[in-house]
Amino acid sequence: MKRRINRAVLSVVLLLAFFPMSGCFDSIEVDEMAYVVSLGIDKGSEGNMILSFLIAVPISVGVGGEIGEVDKSTTLIIVEAPTIYGGVSIVNSLISKRINFSHTKLILISKEVAQEGVEKYINAFIRFREFRPNTYIGISRGRAEDFLNAVKPVLEINPAKFFELFMVSYKYTGYSSKSELEYFYLNMECTCSQPVAALLDINDFNDSSEFKSILSEIKRENGFTSEGNYKAGDIPIISDTKSSNMGLAVFRGDKMVGEMNGRDVLNFLIVTGQLGRVYFTLPDPEESDTYMPGEFQGMEEDKKYVSLRLGTARRPSIKTRMKGSKPIIDVSVFLEGDILSIDGDQDYSTGEGLTELEQFVSDYIKRNVTEFLIKTRDEFKSDICATGRPLKKTFLLWDDWIAFKWMDKYPKAEFNVDVKVLVRRSGVMTNQVPLSHMKGKDK
C-alpha cells in the first residue's frame, strides 16, 4: 500500500512539473516579431550610421502574390543612430512588432564604411546570439540603402530565399566567394590570412546601346574583354533584377583595400580550393599565334574560343618556406574539365588535339593565377589565400610566430605556380568534323 502511495505522489509531482515547461521561455509569439531579411549599414552624419532594415511581410510571403513584387513581400525602414542596437530600439518604438535578426540572410556594408574599418560592426554581430554564423556579408560599391531599395527578385517570392540563393551563386559561376559572418570574422582575426567579402551593387542599364561604353572601359583596363572581367554594377546586362553579385572586396585587417573582378575571383577560388563546377572560356589554342592568352590581339571578328566546364580535381597544395627574408610560396593546382563548345574546326576531343588543349589550358590558367597572386602581393598587400598557414605550423611557440610578423613579409613573396588540367569528357560528340572545305575556305 505504501509503495502505491509513493508512486501516486511521484506521478502527481511529475505531472505538476510539466506545467511550467509548457510555455515559451521568452513569452514572445512568432507573429509578434518583425524578421529582418537584410541589414544595410551606411555612413551617417556626425559619427552616426544609417541603418536600413529590409523586413519581411509574413502575409505577402506566405499567401503568395506576384513574383518580383518585393515591395509587397518586404518593407524598408531607414534610421540614423550612433549604434546598431540604438537604431533597433528606435525602430521598435515605431512598429507594432519587435525586430528580430534570427532569419537575417545578408548584412550589407557600404564601401565607404568598409574602407574606414568594420571591426566594431563584425564584433557586434558575432556577440549577439540572434545573428547566425552563416549570415552572409556583402560590400556595396554604392550606398547599402540604395541597393536594398532596388532589390527586385524575379524568380523568387520569398525574399529570404532570394538572398540565400543569390549569395551562393559562386558555386556555379565562380564570380564570387564564400562570404559568411563567421568565416569573415575568423580571417579578420587570423595572423596568417586576410578576409574577403562579396562585392554587390545595382546594375542599372536600360538599353543595350549602353554596353559599348562599359566594354570599352573594361578592354582599356584589362587589354581584353571576357565574361568575367566585370565588377558588380558594371555588368553589360539588362534585367528586372537590378542587384548584381560579381567580384570581391579585399581586406587587410578590418579595412577594405581593394576590389577584384569576376576573373580574379575565379583564380582566388582555384588557389583556395573553393572552385565548384563553372563555365570557363578561353581562346582556341590554334588561334594563339594571332593573340596570346590574356592579351587577345588581332581582329575581334576572327577570334575563336573553347568553352569548358571546369572544376577542382583535388585540393590544391600550398607550401611556404623562407629563403632569407623572402617567402617562397609553391602553389600546385589540379583541375579537370569537360568540353562544352569549340568555335574552330580543330578537333580537341582525342589524341594529339586533346593533349594540345590540356597543355594550353594548363599554361593559360597558370599565367592567370600567377598574375592574380602578384596582384595580391603588390596591389593589395594582403594574404587572402592564406599562404602563411603552412609556415605558421613550423613555429613551436605562439610568441615567436607573432614576432615573425607574417603580414609584413608577404609583400616580398615569390610565387612558383604549377597547374595541371585534365579534360575528361568531350560532351555527346565523339569528335569534331571540320567544315571549312564546305564553306569554301582553306584550312
Tab-separated table of C-alpha atoms in Angstrom:
chain	number	residue	atom	x	y	z
A	1	MET	CA	0.000	0.000	0.000
A	2	LYS	CA	2.813	2.404	0.921
A	3	ARG	CA	4.522	1.708	-2.416
A	4	ARG	CA	1.321	2.591	-4.285
A	5	ILE	CA	1.014	5.873	-2.394
A	6	ASN	CA	4.622	6.775	-3.204
A	7	ARG	CA	4.034	6.073	-6.889
A	8	ALA	CA	0.874	8.190	-6.874
A	9	VAL	CA	2.667	11.104	-5.181
A	10	LEU	CA	5.575	10.827	-7.628
A	11	SER	CA	3.181	10.824	-10.594
A	12	VAL	CA	1.422	13.960	-9.321
A	13	VAL	CA	4.751	15.748	-8.755
A	14	LEU	CA	5.962	14.875	-12.250
A	15	LEU	CA	2.660	15.992	-13.750
A	16	LEU	CA	2.822	19.343	-11.964
A	17	ALA	CA	6.444	19.798	-13.048
A	18	PHE	CA	5.411	19.787	-16.713
A	19	PHE	CA	3.138	22.852	-16.386
A	20	PRO	CA	5.929	25.472	-16.017
A	21	MET	CA	7.645	23.946	-19.050
A	22	SER	CA	4.663	24.243	-21.372
A	23	GLY	CA	5.061	27.912	-22.359
A	24	CYS	CA	7.646	29.874	-24.402
A	25	PHE	CA	10.581	30.841	-22.221
A	26	ASP	CA	10.631	34.378	-23.601
A	27	SER	CA	6.838	34.747	-23.760
A	28	ILE	CA	7.015	36.090	-27.333
A	29	GLU	CA	4.971	34.514	-30.101
A	30	VAL	CA	6.372	34.121	-33.596
A	31	ASP	CA	3.846	36.534	-35.078
A	32	GLU	CA	4.874	39.222	-32.590
A	33	MET	CA	8.304	39.672	-34.166
A	34	ALA	CA	9.440	41.560	-37.283
A	35	TYR	CA	12.013	39.447	-39.112
A	36	VAL	CA	14.827	41.401	-40.775
A	37	VAL	CA	15.838	39.777	-44.076
A	38	SER	CA	18.752	42.131	-44.754
A	39	LEU	CA	20.505	44.858	-42.779
A	40	GLY	CA	22.317	47.703	-44.546
A	41	ILE	CA	24.929	49.993	-42.975
A	42	ASP	CA	25.891	53.382	-44.457
A	43	LYS	CA	27.897	56.284	-43.107
A	44	GLY	CA	25.767	58.931	-41.422
A	45	SER	CA	26.473	62.436	-40.170
A	46	GLU	CA	28.447	63.414	-37.066
A	47	GLY	CA	29.751	59.898	-36.471
A	48	ASN	CA	26.355	58.239	-36.774
A	49	MET	CA	25.420	55.356	-39.055
A	50	ILE	CA	22.422	54.959	-41.344
A	51	LEU	CA	20.750	51.581	-40.872
A	52	SER	CA	18.428	50.065	-43.472
A	53	PHE	CA	16.144	47.274	-42.250
A	54	LEU	CA	14.591	45.174	-45.024
A	55	ILE	CA	11.788	43.405	-43.154
A	56	ALA	CA	9.710	40.500	-44.447
A	57	VAL	CA	5.936	40.937	-44.565
A	58	PRO	CA	4.683	37.474	-43.487
A	59	ILE	CA	1.231	37.750	-45.075
A	60	SER	CA	2.620	38.625	-48.508
A	61	VAL	CA	5.301	35.936	-48.366
A	62	GLY	CA	3.031	33.213	-47.027
A	63	VAL	CA	-0.014	33.801	-49.207
A	64	GLY	CA	1.977	34.369	-52.369
A	65	GLY	CA	1.473	37.184	-54.825
A	66	GLU	CA	3.109	38.473	-57.946
A	67	ILE	CA	6.681	37.294	-58.456
A	68	GLY	CA	9.097	40.196	-58.249
A	69	GLU	CA	6.869	42.438	-56.156
A	70	VAL	CA	9.425	42.783	-53.396
A	71	ASP	CA	7.723	45.961	-52.213
A	72	LYS	CA	4.771	43.802	-51.176
A	73	SER	CA	6.763	40.974	-49.599
A	74	THR	CA	9.131	43.337	-47.738
A	75	THR	CA	9.183	46.793	-46.240
A	76	LEU	CA	12.262	49.002	-45.896
A	77	ILE	CA	12.827	51.094	-42.764
A	78	ILE	CA	15.764	53.517	-42.636
A	79	VAL	CA	17.029	55.142	-39.442
A	80	GLU	CA	20.111	57.098	-38.344
A	81	ALA	CA	21.632	56.235	-34.978
A	82	PRO	CA	25.028	56.144	-33.212
A	83	THR	CA	24.925	52.346	-32.719
A	84	ILE	CA	23.271	49.345	-34.358
A	85	TYR	CA	21.166	48.392	-31.372
A	86	GLY	CA	20.315	52.013	-30.677
A	87	GLY	CA	18.796	52.058	-34.155
A	88	VAL	CA	16.919	48.840	-33.357
A	89	SER	CA	15.355	50.499	-30.312
A	90	ILE	CA	14.203	53.460	-32.409
A	91	VAL	CA	12.590	51.167	-34.987
A	92	ASN	CA	10.932	49.108	-32.233
A	93	SER	CA	9.288	52.290	-30.951
A	94	LEU	CA	7.662	52.900	-34.347
A	95	ILE	CA	6.366	49.493	-35.414
A	96	SER	CA	3.944	47.073	-33.774
A	97	LYS	CA	6.398	44.168	-33.612
A	98	ARG	CA	9.837	43.547	-32.147
A	99	ILE	CA	12.835	43.500	-34.509
A	100	ASN	CA	14.430	40.049	-34.753
A	101	PHE	CA	17.598	39.019	-36.648
A	102	SER	CA	17.368	35.227	-36.344
A	103	HIS	CA	16.392	34.915	-40.024
A	104	THR	CA	18.666	37.643	-41.414
A	105	LYS	CA	20.353	36.417	-44.596
A	106	LEU	CA	22.518	39.382	-45.617
A	107	ILE	CA	24.449	42.106	-43.816
A	108	LEU	CA	25.343	44.768	-46.378
A	109	ILE	CA	28.057	47.315	-45.569
A	110	SER	CA	28.795	50.233	-47.871
A	111	LYS	CA	32.252	50.569	-49.412
A	112	GLU	CA	32.676	53.947	-47.711
A	113	VAL	CA	32.205	52.360	-44.287
A	114	ALA	CA	34.338	49.302	-45.132
A	115	GLN	CA	37.325	51.460	-46.088
A	116	GLU	CA	37.292	53.034	-42.622
A	117	GLY	CA	37.100	49.680	-40.802
A	118	VAL	CA	34.412	47.129	-39.944
A	119	GLU	CA	35.779	45.570	-36.745
A	120	LYS	CA	33.235	47.160	-34.409
A	121	TYR	CA	30.335	46.054	-36.609
A	122	ILE	CA	31.567	42.475	-37.044
A	123	ASN	CA	32.205	42.132	-33.297
A	124	ALA	CA	28.690	43.396	-32.567
A	125	PHE	CA	27.157	40.815	-34.916
A	126	ILE	CA	29.269	37.921	-33.616
A	127	ARG	CA	28.442	38.747	-29.985
A	128	PHE	CA	24.655	38.918	-30.450
A	129	ARG	CA	23.007	35.482	-30.413
A	130	GLU	CA	20.305	36.365	-32.968
A	131	PHE	CA	22.839	36.671	-35.809
A	132	ARG	CA	23.666	33.236	-37.152
A	133	PRO	CA	27.298	32.421	-38.025
A	134	ASN	CA	26.279	31.633	-41.629
A	135	THR	CA	24.723	35.061	-42.219
A	136	TYR	CA	26.186	36.461	-45.449
A	137	ILE	CA	28.406	39.550	-45.542
A	138	GLY	CA	28.399	41.812	-48.603
A	139	ILE	CA	30.097	45.098	-49.517
A	140	SER	CA	28.036	47.548	-51.560
A	141	ARG	CA	30.023	49.646	-54.044
A	142	GLY	CA	27.348	52.321	-53.676
A	143	ARG	CA	25.039	53.010	-50.764
A	144	ALA	CA	23.593	49.977	-48.999
A	145	GLU	CA	20.304	51.848	-48.673
A	146	ASP	CA	20.034	52.243	-52.457
A	147	PHE	CA	20.861	48.577	-53.062
A	148	LEU	CA	18.197	47.273	-50.688
A	149	ASN	CA	15.680	49.728	-52.092
A	150	ALA	CA	16.361	48.472	-55.638
A	151	VAL	CA	16.264	44.726	-54.901
A	152	LYS	CA	13.565	43.102	-57.017
A	153	PRO	CA	13.588	39.289	-57.040
A	154	VAL	CA	12.216	37.958	-60.327
A	155	LEU	CA	12.213	34.179	-59.881
A	156	GLU	CA	11.574	34.039	-56.141
A	157	ILE	CA	8.696	35.302	-53.997
A	158	ASN	CA	10.330	34.714	-50.623
A	159	PRO	CA	12.940	37.493	-50.108
A	160	ALA	CA	14.928	35.427	-47.589
A	161	LYS	CA	15.235	32.582	-50.072
A	162	PHE	CA	16.264	35.043	-52.781
A	163	PHE	CA	19.211	36.386	-50.755
A	164	GLU	CA	20.239	32.877	-49.727
A	165	LEU	CA	20.418	31.642	-53.337
A	166	PHE	CA	21.842	34.961	-54.551
A	167	MET	CA	24.863	34.688	-52.254
A	168	VAL	CA	25.751	31.062	-53.083
A	169	SER	CA	25.699	31.522	-56.863
A	170	TYR	CA	29.524	31.481	-56.806
A	171	LYS	CA	29.358	27.682	-56.636
A	172	TYR	CA	28.308	27.537	-60.297
A	173	THR	CA	29.557	30.913	-61.619
A	174	GLY	CA	32.972	31.319	-59.975
A	175	TYR	CA	32.468	35.095	-59.792
A	176	SER	CA	32.101	35.468	-56.019
A	177	SER	CA	33.146	33.509	-52.954
A	178	LYS	CA	32.042	32.136	-49.619
A	179	SER	CA	31.193	35.253	-47.655
A	180	GLU	CA	29.752	34.327	-44.274
A	181	LEU	CA	29.900	36.200	-40.961
A	182	GLU	CA	31.881	33.564	-39.044
A	183	TYR	CA	34.264	32.940	-41.962
A	184	PHE	CA	34.917	36.692	-42.298
A	185	TYR	CA	35.490	37.137	-38.559
A	186	LEU	CA	37.964	34.245	-38.307
A	187	ASN	CA	40.029	35.572	-41.222
A	188	MET	CA	39.897	39.123	-39.864
A	189	GLU	CA	41.351	37.946	-36.544
A	190	CYS	CA	43.771	35.448	-38.119
A	191	THR	CA	47.519	36.145	-38.267
A	192	CYS	CA	48.099	34.072	-41.427
A	193	SER	CA	45.228	35.120	-43.721
A	194	GLN	CA	43.007	38.083	-44.563
A	195	PRO	CA	39.243	38.325	-45.203
A	196	VAL	CA	37.258	38.956	-48.361
A	197	ALA	CA	33.575	39.737	-48.860
A	198	ALA	CA	31.160	39.576	-51.774
A	199	LEU	CA	31.022	42.723	-53.918
A	200	LEU	CA	27.445	43.873	-54.611
A	201	ASP	CA	25.912	46.790	-56.474
A	202	ILE	CA	22.962	47.942	-58.579
A	203	ASN	CA	23.197	47.079	-62.270
A	204	ASP	CA	21.184	49.846	-63.876
A	205	PHE	CA	21.443	49.571	-67.677
A	206	ASN	CA	18.274	50.449	-69.580
A	207	ASP	CA	19.342	49.851	-73.184
A	208	SER	CA	21.874	47.560	-74.875
A	209	SER	CA	23.411	50.589	-76.610
A	210	GLU	CA	24.941	51.467	-73.220
A	211	PHE	CA	27.022	48.269	-73.255
A	212	LYS	CA	29.631	49.680	-75.634
A	213	SER	CA	30.934	52.218	-73.139
A	214	ILE	CA	31.443	49.689	-70.358
A	215	LEU	CA	33.021	47.143	-72.725
A	216	SER	CA	35.454	49.781	-73.995
A	217	GLU	CA	36.406	50.681	-70.438
A	218	ILE	CA	36.938	47.028	-69.487
A	219	LYS	CA	39.126	46.463	-72.554
A	220	ARG	CA	41.168	49.573	-71.759
A	221	GLU	CA	41.792	48.371	-68.186
A	222	ASN	CA	42.449	44.691	-68.924
A	223	GLY	CA	43.544	44.634	-72.566
A	224	PHE	CA	40.709	42.266	-73.472
A	225	THR	CA	37.075	41.508	-72.663
A	226	SER	CA	35.826	38.294	-71.108
A	227	GLU	CA	32.587	37.258	-69.444
A	228	GLY	CA	34.192	37.534	-66.003
A	229	ASN	CA	36.111	40.798	-66.371
A	230	TYR	CA	33.446	42.838	-64.602
A	231	LYS	CA	32.576	44.055	-61.150
A	232	ALA	CA	29.117	44.312	-59.646
A	233	GLY	CA	27.277	47.292	-61.116
A	234	ASP	CA	29.314	47.294	-64.348
A	235	ILE	CA	27.974	44.114	-65.969
A	236	PRO	CA	26.557	44.511	-69.521
A	237	ILE	CA	23.156	43.001	-68.801
A	238	ILE	CA	19.556	44.237	-68.699
A	239	SER	CA	17.167	42.607	-66.264
A	240	ASP	CA	14.314	43.352	-63.895
A	241	THR	CA	16.692	42.156	-61.186
A	242	LYS	CA	18.857	45.210	-60.559
A	243	SER	CA	21.036	43.589	-57.897
A	244	SER	CA	24.347	42.115	-59.057
A	245	ASN	CA	26.928	39.952	-57.306
A	246	MET	CA	30.316	39.809	-59.020
A	247	GLY	CA	33.770	40.335	-57.600
A	248	LEU	CA	35.200	40.509	-54.101
A	249	ALA	CA	36.136	43.259	-51.677
A	250	VAL	CA	39.673	42.655	-50.370
A	251	PHE	CA	40.550	43.495	-46.757
A	252	ARG	CA	43.737	43.969	-44.833
A	253	GLY	CA	42.763	43.547	-41.222
A	254	ASP	CA	39.336	45.137	-40.877
A	255	LYS	CA	39.809	47.746	-43.630
A	256	MET	CA	38.891	47.319	-47.284
A	257	VAL	CA	41.920	47.902	-49.511
A	258	GLY	CA	40.735	46.944	-52.998
A	259	GLU	CA	38.335	45.195	-55.362
A	260	MET	CA	38.637	42.130	-57.568
A	261	ASN	CA	36.621	41.463	-60.715
A	262	GLY	CA	34.985	38.141	-61.520
A	263	ARG	CA	38.006	36.740	-63.356
A	264	ASP	CA	40.285	37.485	-60.392
A	265	VAL	CA	37.795	35.773	-58.107
A	266	LEU	CA	37.915	32.661	-60.288
A	267	ASN	CA	41.676	32.498	-59.714
A	268	PHE	CA	41.098	33.026	-55.985
A	269	LEU	CA	38.701	30.064	-55.900
A	270	ILE	CA	41.203	27.914	-57.796
A	271	VAL	CA	44.032	28.650	-55.331
A	272	THR	CA	41.878	28.233	-52.197
A	273	GLY	CA	40.135	25.071	-53.407
A	274	GLN	CA	36.638	26.597	-53.377
A	275	LEU	CA	36.027	26.218	-57.119
A	276	GLY	CA	32.813	24.370	-57.918
A	277	ARG	CA	31.777	23.398	-61.448
A	278	VAL	CA	31.826	26.551	-63.571
A	279	TYR	CA	31.749	27.563	-67.236
A	280	PHE	CA	35.197	28.688	-68.378
A	281	THR	CA	36.020	30.280	-71.749
A	282	LEU	CA	39.495	30.663	-73.244
A	283	PRO	CA	40.907	31.318	-76.734
A	284	ASP	CA	41.217	28.455	-79.209
A	285	PRO	CA	44.787	27.044	-79.000
A	286	GLU	CA	45.052	27.154	-82.801
A	287	GLU	CA	44.493	30.935	-82.663
A	288	SER	CA	47.269	31.530	-80.127
A	289	ASP	CA	49.573	32.807	-82.886
A	290	THR	CA	47.070	35.605	-83.517
A	291	TYR	CA	46.598	36.567	-79.886
A	292	MET	CA	48.289	35.325	-76.759
A	293	PRO	CA	46.282	34.165	-73.714
A	294	GLY	CA	45.228	37.193	-71.699
A	295	GLU	CA	46.129	39.640	-74.483
A	296	PHE	CA	43.666	38.883	-77.296
A	297	GLN	CA	45.368	40.830	-80.050
A	298	GLY	CA	44.083	40.736	-83.617
A	299	MET	CA	40.699	41.244	-85.225
A	300	GLU	CA	37.687	40.862	-82.941
A	301	GLU	CA	35.611	39.001	-85.520
A	302	ASP	CA	38.391	36.437	-86.106
A	303	LYS	CA	38.549	35.259	-82.506
A	304	LYS	CA	37.524	31.704	-81.742
A	305	TYR	CA	37.016	30.229	-78.310
A	306	VAL	CA	36.803	26.938	-76.459
A	307	SER	CA	34.349	26.614	-73.568
A	308	LEU	CA	34.823	24.126	-70.732
A	309	ARG	CA	33.024	23.113	-67.587
A	310	LEU	CA	35.892	23.476	-65.127
A	311	GLY	CA	36.167	22.071	-61.618
A	312	THR	CA	38.633	21.057	-58.909
A	313	ALA	CA	40.088	17.558	-59.359
A	314	ARG	CA	41.681	17.558	-55.907
A	315	ARG	CA	42.527	20.136	-53.296
A	316	PRO	CA	45.375	22.499	-54.270
A	317	SER	CA	48.704	22.228	-52.478
A	318	ILE	CA	50.340	25.302	-50.920
A	319	LYS	CA	53.838	25.089	-49.453
A	320	THR	CA	55.599	28.100	-47.958
A	321	ARG	CA	59.212	28.398	-46.885
A	322	MET	CA	61.619	31.220	-46.130
A	323	LYS	CA	64.739	31.972	-48.155
A	324	GLY	CA	66.484	34.617	-46.115
A	325	SER	CA	63.860	37.322	-45.594
A	326	LYS	CA	61.880	36.330	-48.698
A	327	PRO	CA	58.911	33.918	-48.546
A	328	ILE	CA	58.889	31.302	-51.319
A	329	ILE	CA	55.344	30.102	-51.999
A	330	ASP	CA	54.783	26.990	-54.122
A	331	VAL	CA	51.216	26.513	-55.388
A	332	SER	CA	50.142	23.312	-57.158
A	333	VAL	CA	46.674	23.197	-58.718
A	334	PHE	CA	44.838	20.155	-60.067
A	335	LEU	CA	41.749	20.777	-62.230
A	336	GLU	CA	39.532	18.802	-64.568
A	337	GLY	CA	37.214	19.931	-67.337
A	338	ASP	CA	34.604	18.872	-69.864
A	339	ILE	CA	34.477	20.315	-73.380
A	340	LEU	CA	31.257	22.265	-73.967
A	341	SER	CA	31.930	24.019	-77.274
A	342	ILE	CA	34.677	24.589	-79.861
A	343	ASP	CA	34.309	27.560	-82.230
A	344	GLY	CA	37.076	26.493	-84.606
A	345	ASP	CA	37.492	23.444	-86.822
A	346	GLN	CA	40.242	21.770	-84.796
A	347	ASP	CA	39.192	18.560	-83.011
A	348	TYR	CA	40.345	18.558	-79.370
A	349	SER	CA	38.343	15.505	-78.327
A	350	THR	CA	41.029	12.840	-78.673
A	351	GLY	CA	44.680	12.161	-79.403
A	352	GLU	CA	47.119	14.968	-80.068
A	353	GLY	CA	44.342	17.564	-80.139
A	354	LEU	CA	43.292	16.629	-76.594
A	355	THR	CA	46.893	16.771	-75.366
A	356	GLU	CA	47.358	20.169	-77.012
A	357	LEU	CA	44.190	21.527	-75.383
A	358	GLU	CA	45.141	20.259	-71.914
A	359	GLN	CA	48.590	21.837	-72.147
A	360	PHE	CA	47.180	25.115	-73.447
A	361	VAL	CA	44.547	25.321	-70.684
A	362	SER	CA	47.175	24.495	-68.049
A	363	ASP	CA	49.518	27.236	-69.296
A	364	TYR	CA	46.654	29.720	-69.635
A	365	ILE	CA	45.411	29.189	-66.075
A	366	LYS	CA	48.970	29.149	-64.710
A	367	ARG	CA	49.589	32.579	-66.182
A	368	ASN	CA	46.313	33.964	-64.818
A	369	VAL	CA	46.849	32.517	-61.334
A	370	THR	CA	50.402	33.880	-61.184
A	371	GLU	CA	49.228	37.362	-62.187
A	372	PHE	CA	46.481	37.165	-59.564
A	373	LEU	CA	48.897	36.220	-56.769
A	374	ILE	CA	51.248	39.029	-57.778
A	375	LYS	CA	48.281	41.404	-57.605
A	376	THR	CA	47.503	40.345	-54.030
A	377	ARG	CA	51.161	40.912	-53.159
A	378	ASP	CA	51.838	44.224	-54.897
A	379	GLU	CA	48.466	45.987	-55.065
A	380	PHE	CA	46.549	44.676	-52.037
A	381	LYS	CA	49.488	43.572	-49.850
A	382	SER	CA	47.008	41.128	-48.357
A	383	ASP	CA	47.363	37.348	-47.991
A	384	ILE	CA	43.760	36.464	-48.828
A	385	CYS	CA	44.743	32.938	-49.968
A	386	ALA	CA	46.127	32.019	-46.520
A	387	THR	CA	49.540	31.111	-47.912
A	388	GLY	CA	51.041	31.856	-44.493
A	389	ARG	CA	49.179	28.991	-42.815
A	390	PRO	CA	51.691	26.242	-43.803
A	391	LEU	CA	54.553	28.393	-42.488
A	392	LYS	CA	52.730	29.054	-39.227
A	393	LYS	CA	52.776	25.314	-38.450
A	394	THR	CA	56.580	25.333	-38.355
A	395	PHE	CA	56.692	27.643	-35.306
A	396	LEU	CA	56.761	25.934	-31.905
A	397	LEU	CA	55.837	28.999	-29.838
A	398	TRP	CA	52.963	31.406	-30.446
A	399	ASP	CA	55.041	34.405	-29.361
A	400	ASP	CA	57.674	33.541	-31.970
A	401	TRP	CA	55.028	33.484	-34.714
A	402	ILE	CA	53.589	36.831	-33.625
A	403	ALA	CA	57.071	38.375	-33.537
A	404	PHE	CA	57.729	37.000	-37.040
A	405	LYS	CA	55.029	39.371	-38.456
A	406	TRP	CA	53.976	37.366	-41.495
A	407	MET	CA	51.842	40.139	-42.956
A	408	ASP	CA	54.933	42.341	-43.240
A	409	LYS	CA	56.802	39.537	-45.013
A	410	TYR	CA	54.075	38.758	-47.578
A	411	PRO	CA	54.745	41.789	-49.871
A	412	LYS	CA	58.218	40.308	-50.516
A	413	ALA	CA	56.899	36.859	-51.510
A	414	GLU	CA	57.941	34.942	-54.614
A	415	PHE	CA	55.454	32.575	-56.266
A	416	ASN	CA	56.003	29.295	-58.085
A	417	VAL	CA	52.776	28.080	-59.680
A	418	ASP	CA	52.150	24.682	-61.225
A	419	VAL	CA	48.811	23.892	-62.890
A	420	LYS	CA	47.653	20.572	-64.294
A	421	VAL	CA	44.350	20.310	-66.172
A	422	LEU	CA	42.823	17.063	-67.416
A	423	VAL	CA	39.979	17.161	-69.954
A	424	ARG	CA	37.970	14.072	-69.076
A	425	ARG	CA	34.855	14.376	-71.246
A	426	SER	CA	34.043	15.872	-74.641
A	427	GLY	CA	30.253	16.024	-74.379
A	428	VAL	CA	27.941	13.899	-76.523
A	429	MET	CA	30.169	14.371	-79.599
A	430	THR	CA	32.981	11.843	-80.012
A	431	ASN	CA	34.906	14.052	-82.452
A	432	GLN	CA	34.674	17.334	-84.354
A	433	VAL	CA	34.341	17.222	-88.147
A	434	PRO	CA	35.888	20.308	-89.855
A	435	LEU	CA	33.554	22.007	-92.317
A	436	SER	CA	35.955	24.664	-93.591
A	437	HIS	CA	36.244	22.962	-97.004
A	438	MET	CA	32.453	23.057	-97.359
A	439	LYS	CA	32.466	26.785	-96.618
A	440	GLY	CA	34.897	27.473	-99.439
A	441	LYS	CA	37.760	28.357	-97.079
A	442	ASP	CA	41.214	26.890	-96.862
A	443	LYS	CA	42.166	25.331	-93.575
